[in-house]
Amino acid sequence: MARRRTSSSSSSTGNTTASPTPRNRTPQAVTIRRRSFGDFVKAFFAFIALLVLVVGVPGALAVLIGWPLPSGAPSLDWLQREITVTTFLHILTVIVWLAWAQFTACVLVEVKAALSGVGVPGRVPGAGPSQILARQLVAALLLVGATAASLTPGLSNLGHSLEGNQRPTVAAAQATPGLFAQQQEQAASTAAALAEQASHAAAHADVGSNAKQHGDTKYYRIQPPEGRHHDSLWEIAQRHLGDGRRYKEIYELNKDRVQPDGSKLSEASLIRPGWIMEMPGDAHGGDLVEAPDASAHASSQAQQQVHDYAKSGDHAQGSHAQGGGHHAQQVSLPEQRPASDGGPQHTAPAASTTSESSSAFGLPQALVGAPLLAAGLLGALGRRRRQALWQSALGAVGGRRGMEPPTPTGDAADAQDALLVGADPEGVRLLDRSLRGLAAQLAGESRALPTVYAAWLTNGDLHLQLAQPAGKPPAPWQLGQDQTFWMLARTDAERYDDVDTAAPYPGLVSLGTMDDSRLLLNLESVPGIVSLSGREADRAAVFASVAAELATNGWSDRMTITLVGFGEDLTPLAPNRLRHLDGIDDLIETMEAETRQRRGALGAAGHDSVLTGRTGPAQHTRWAPHLVLLAAQPSAEDAVKLAELAADASRLGIGYLVGTETGDLPGAAWEMEVTSQGKLLAPLLGLELDAQLLPLATQRAVVELFVEADPDREPDGPTPAPPFLVDVSEQGRPAVYARLVGPYEIIGLETPDGERSALLHEALALLLLHREGVHPRVLASALWPRGVTDDVRDALLERLRVWLGADRDGSPRLTADSTGRLVLAKSVVSDLDVLRSLYHEATQGRGVDSRAVRGRLLTDALVLVRGPLLADRPEGRYRWLTHEIIDAQLPLLVADIGLALSAFHLEKDRAEKAIEALNAALNSAPGDERLWHELLRATHATGDTGRLQTLAADLVGRSGARGLPPRTEALLDELLPSWRSGAVAAG
């Protein structure tokens, strides 16, 4: 099946706070052009042509020839008559009448679409050329009307591409593919027809004027290199367009045009000093020049070169000006980055960091290319690690306090890096808020949730494909390419806040991408079984991906995922969601019982389906989906039973994805096939996707990360030491010392100049928090969450190396290990490293055998705590900290230090010193219950009952409506039996 293609422009994501990238490469203000005399002439002739074809043809036929068909029923004698010229005329007349009827229908369809301004013109069967002619005549006639621009979607929306939330119809038709073959065919044909209509409209709009006026066009001259820095299209776009990802707009404007040295720009990654770049219309900056006058400070030679280059632009851009259809069909999504081959002027401003740059930097592409899956896994892994830390800290085994999570190695380390690079937590957050916000709005309007078969994500815009039209969506949602699509632009989605509404479509799961649009299929809404055929290993990769995303996604509340025939080792990803059954018999028995139970519950509640139940008062506790993933092909008898169960499953919130070797499965509503080339095919649905897979090796590496982070897993051997220990003696003074605990401060380095200083500081902080090493692609994705090119990343790493410098022996302070990960030298130290080392030395090193040493080390450690981590970090930066567990580790470490120092003082009955240490620790870990317990004991040791009563009242006040934890109440009952009456009096 032929796939639809759309060219891509710059991504709408990036590490900037600028407004979203315009849809077109060259945004233009919407202007009203006065009608020319030529427009009226063309409109007049169009009117005459329509009058002749619609009215004149039937009139002439009726007057000159009359009725061509026989007046009575045909007989045998009639068939035996001699064929005369009159017979031929009558046959020809019938053909002309049919052609007239078809053309008249085309005119009526086009006039209706033009005047209504809603939707796109329908297709008249077999009327390709006729409908095109009718469209051109109608468009020419309406072009001179006072309201033509607003009434004709083909002229108003396609002749000029709009910015903001409105997307050209042809772009929507092509960028958001349909699920059904009929819809896809209609969208493709409509897109082609409207593209032609747009070309026709723009051809009229451009009569007597050029596509661009030289005086409004800006140009930039590529600057010669300064030291190690070379100009790149990315940095030019960053400076003059506010977004480096818009370099593609510059490339498209200048591609294949002759430069002053006679060469041409043929690759976005290769530019030379002295070349001239035409810039988009919204470019700004002092070093831009305008043609033909150039600028006052430019040399006459430079002025002439810009002038000559502007002339080449008129010729080169002629095809683009002819209708603007090329720009109207752009989908602003990242493209694959071209390979870098080095060279002084060579840059590679091509795509996001998701592409493989070299084998040394290779990461599992299955995770890098699955942003929603990676975000879900990364979030679940972070929660698992935090839970393990808290359980170890609150556990009875003192040796596990302050436990460091194990550092992944080998495939597990690569998998973790791939999760960090590929994850799009912001996309997940917007998807979740958008769906919940829609559900809340519909509930507020007393409207039912529409049945959604699928969702398409394109450039952050969300398209919901409905099972059937459901009316006009609530604002800011809009109707999409037809009545069965609801669309929400990313800029509108960002305005949604968190709402207390149940997740309306928790069964959405990513299947793959088509023309860079990501498809999420709603498994629980499918009217029957979804079958998947293909080789066993390929099917298993799809099943594993679906199971992992459903188990960890961020747009659902509760669900049950039953795995049959595979996935027993996947349960560590989400033990509360995933369950494994041994065989189909167990599955059928389980699902028969649940189907009966759900039918009865829906009837008792008075709901038609789970969708109506999710907007009711019990939305958070009932109607969670149950999704069944059956990898093994069922027998014929079992297949029939499953088909019977699935017949009513979509109403009950149950979905079935079943594997089959033959592709022929009874009761299969939708049939898909995964190929050995990684394609997911569904011919009847009109789909050909690049499948989202989770191969076995990557699956095992991900599961290993979760198993190592299991909070109930007993550690093997002694308590693990911190990953990096420093010499805390006087002889261990570092060359570079960074203070991270509290305000960020660096000692031993000069502050970098310019706008890159903040990036260098952030990069150093990331490296200091990961002494085991940081993959270059992880570093790039942390600093530029929305993607950056290899050359920009490498340039920053080079500046970082120069800034950090070398030790006295000449060894650089930033190197790469055997795996390609970036590692800091031991001479570069942070206060967090010192804090961990002091605590480790006090509790497991020299402090174990020397009380005096232990007390001094713990006191020095507590003095280092100046506040939360990176307390003064700027707004919008250091977002990668949300993926880290340091925000949980640091308070626990500070609490452990405070507890150890308190115990040290209480051994000598120095209660006031113990209280001082505990209060210092509480400043950084105010929610640690262990600190409050020890503070109660230390205060009790002073013998001051009034002071203890005041502390108890303070604790009661802090607890609020939740009340005190049971262990705290028990301790107060032991130390201060009268605390309850005091708390009541205080209340």
mmCIF file of C-alpha atoms in Angstrom, residues 38 50 105 241 394 439 463 482 498 568 724 763 791 936 980 984:
data_model
loop_
_atom_site.group_PDB
_atom_site.id
_atom_site.type_symbol
_atom_site.label_atom_id
_atom_site.label_comp_id
_atom_site.label_asym_id
_atom_site.label_seq_id
_atom_site.Cartn_x
_atom_site.Cartn_y
_atom_site.Cartn_z
ATOM 1 C CA GLY A 38 -8.064 41.106 -14.487
ATOM 2 C CA LEU A 50 -20.959 28.390 -16.052
ATOM 3 C CA ALA A 105 -23.714 18.125 -9.686
ATOM 4 C CA LEU A 241 14.532 33.520 14.770
ATOM 5 C CA LEU A 394 12.267 3.607 57.758
ATOM 6 C CA ALA A 439 -13.961 14.838 30.155
ATOM 7 C CA HIS A 463 -6.413 14.384 17.111
ATOM 8 C CA ASP A 482 -14.239 15.808 9.282
ATOM 9 C CA ASP A 498 -4.944 19.466 36.563
ATOM 10 C CA GLU A 568 5.620 -13.486 33.093
ATOM 11 C CA PHE A 724 32.287 8.271 44.566
ATOM 12 C CA ALA A 763 26.182 20.454 32.303
ATOM 13 C CA ASP A 791 27.415 19.821 16.191
ATOM 14 C CA LEU A 936 10.745 14.041 71.135
ATOM 15 C CA ARG A 980 -4.082 14.245 74.164
ATOM 16 C CA VAL A 984 -7.633 19.171 72.680
#
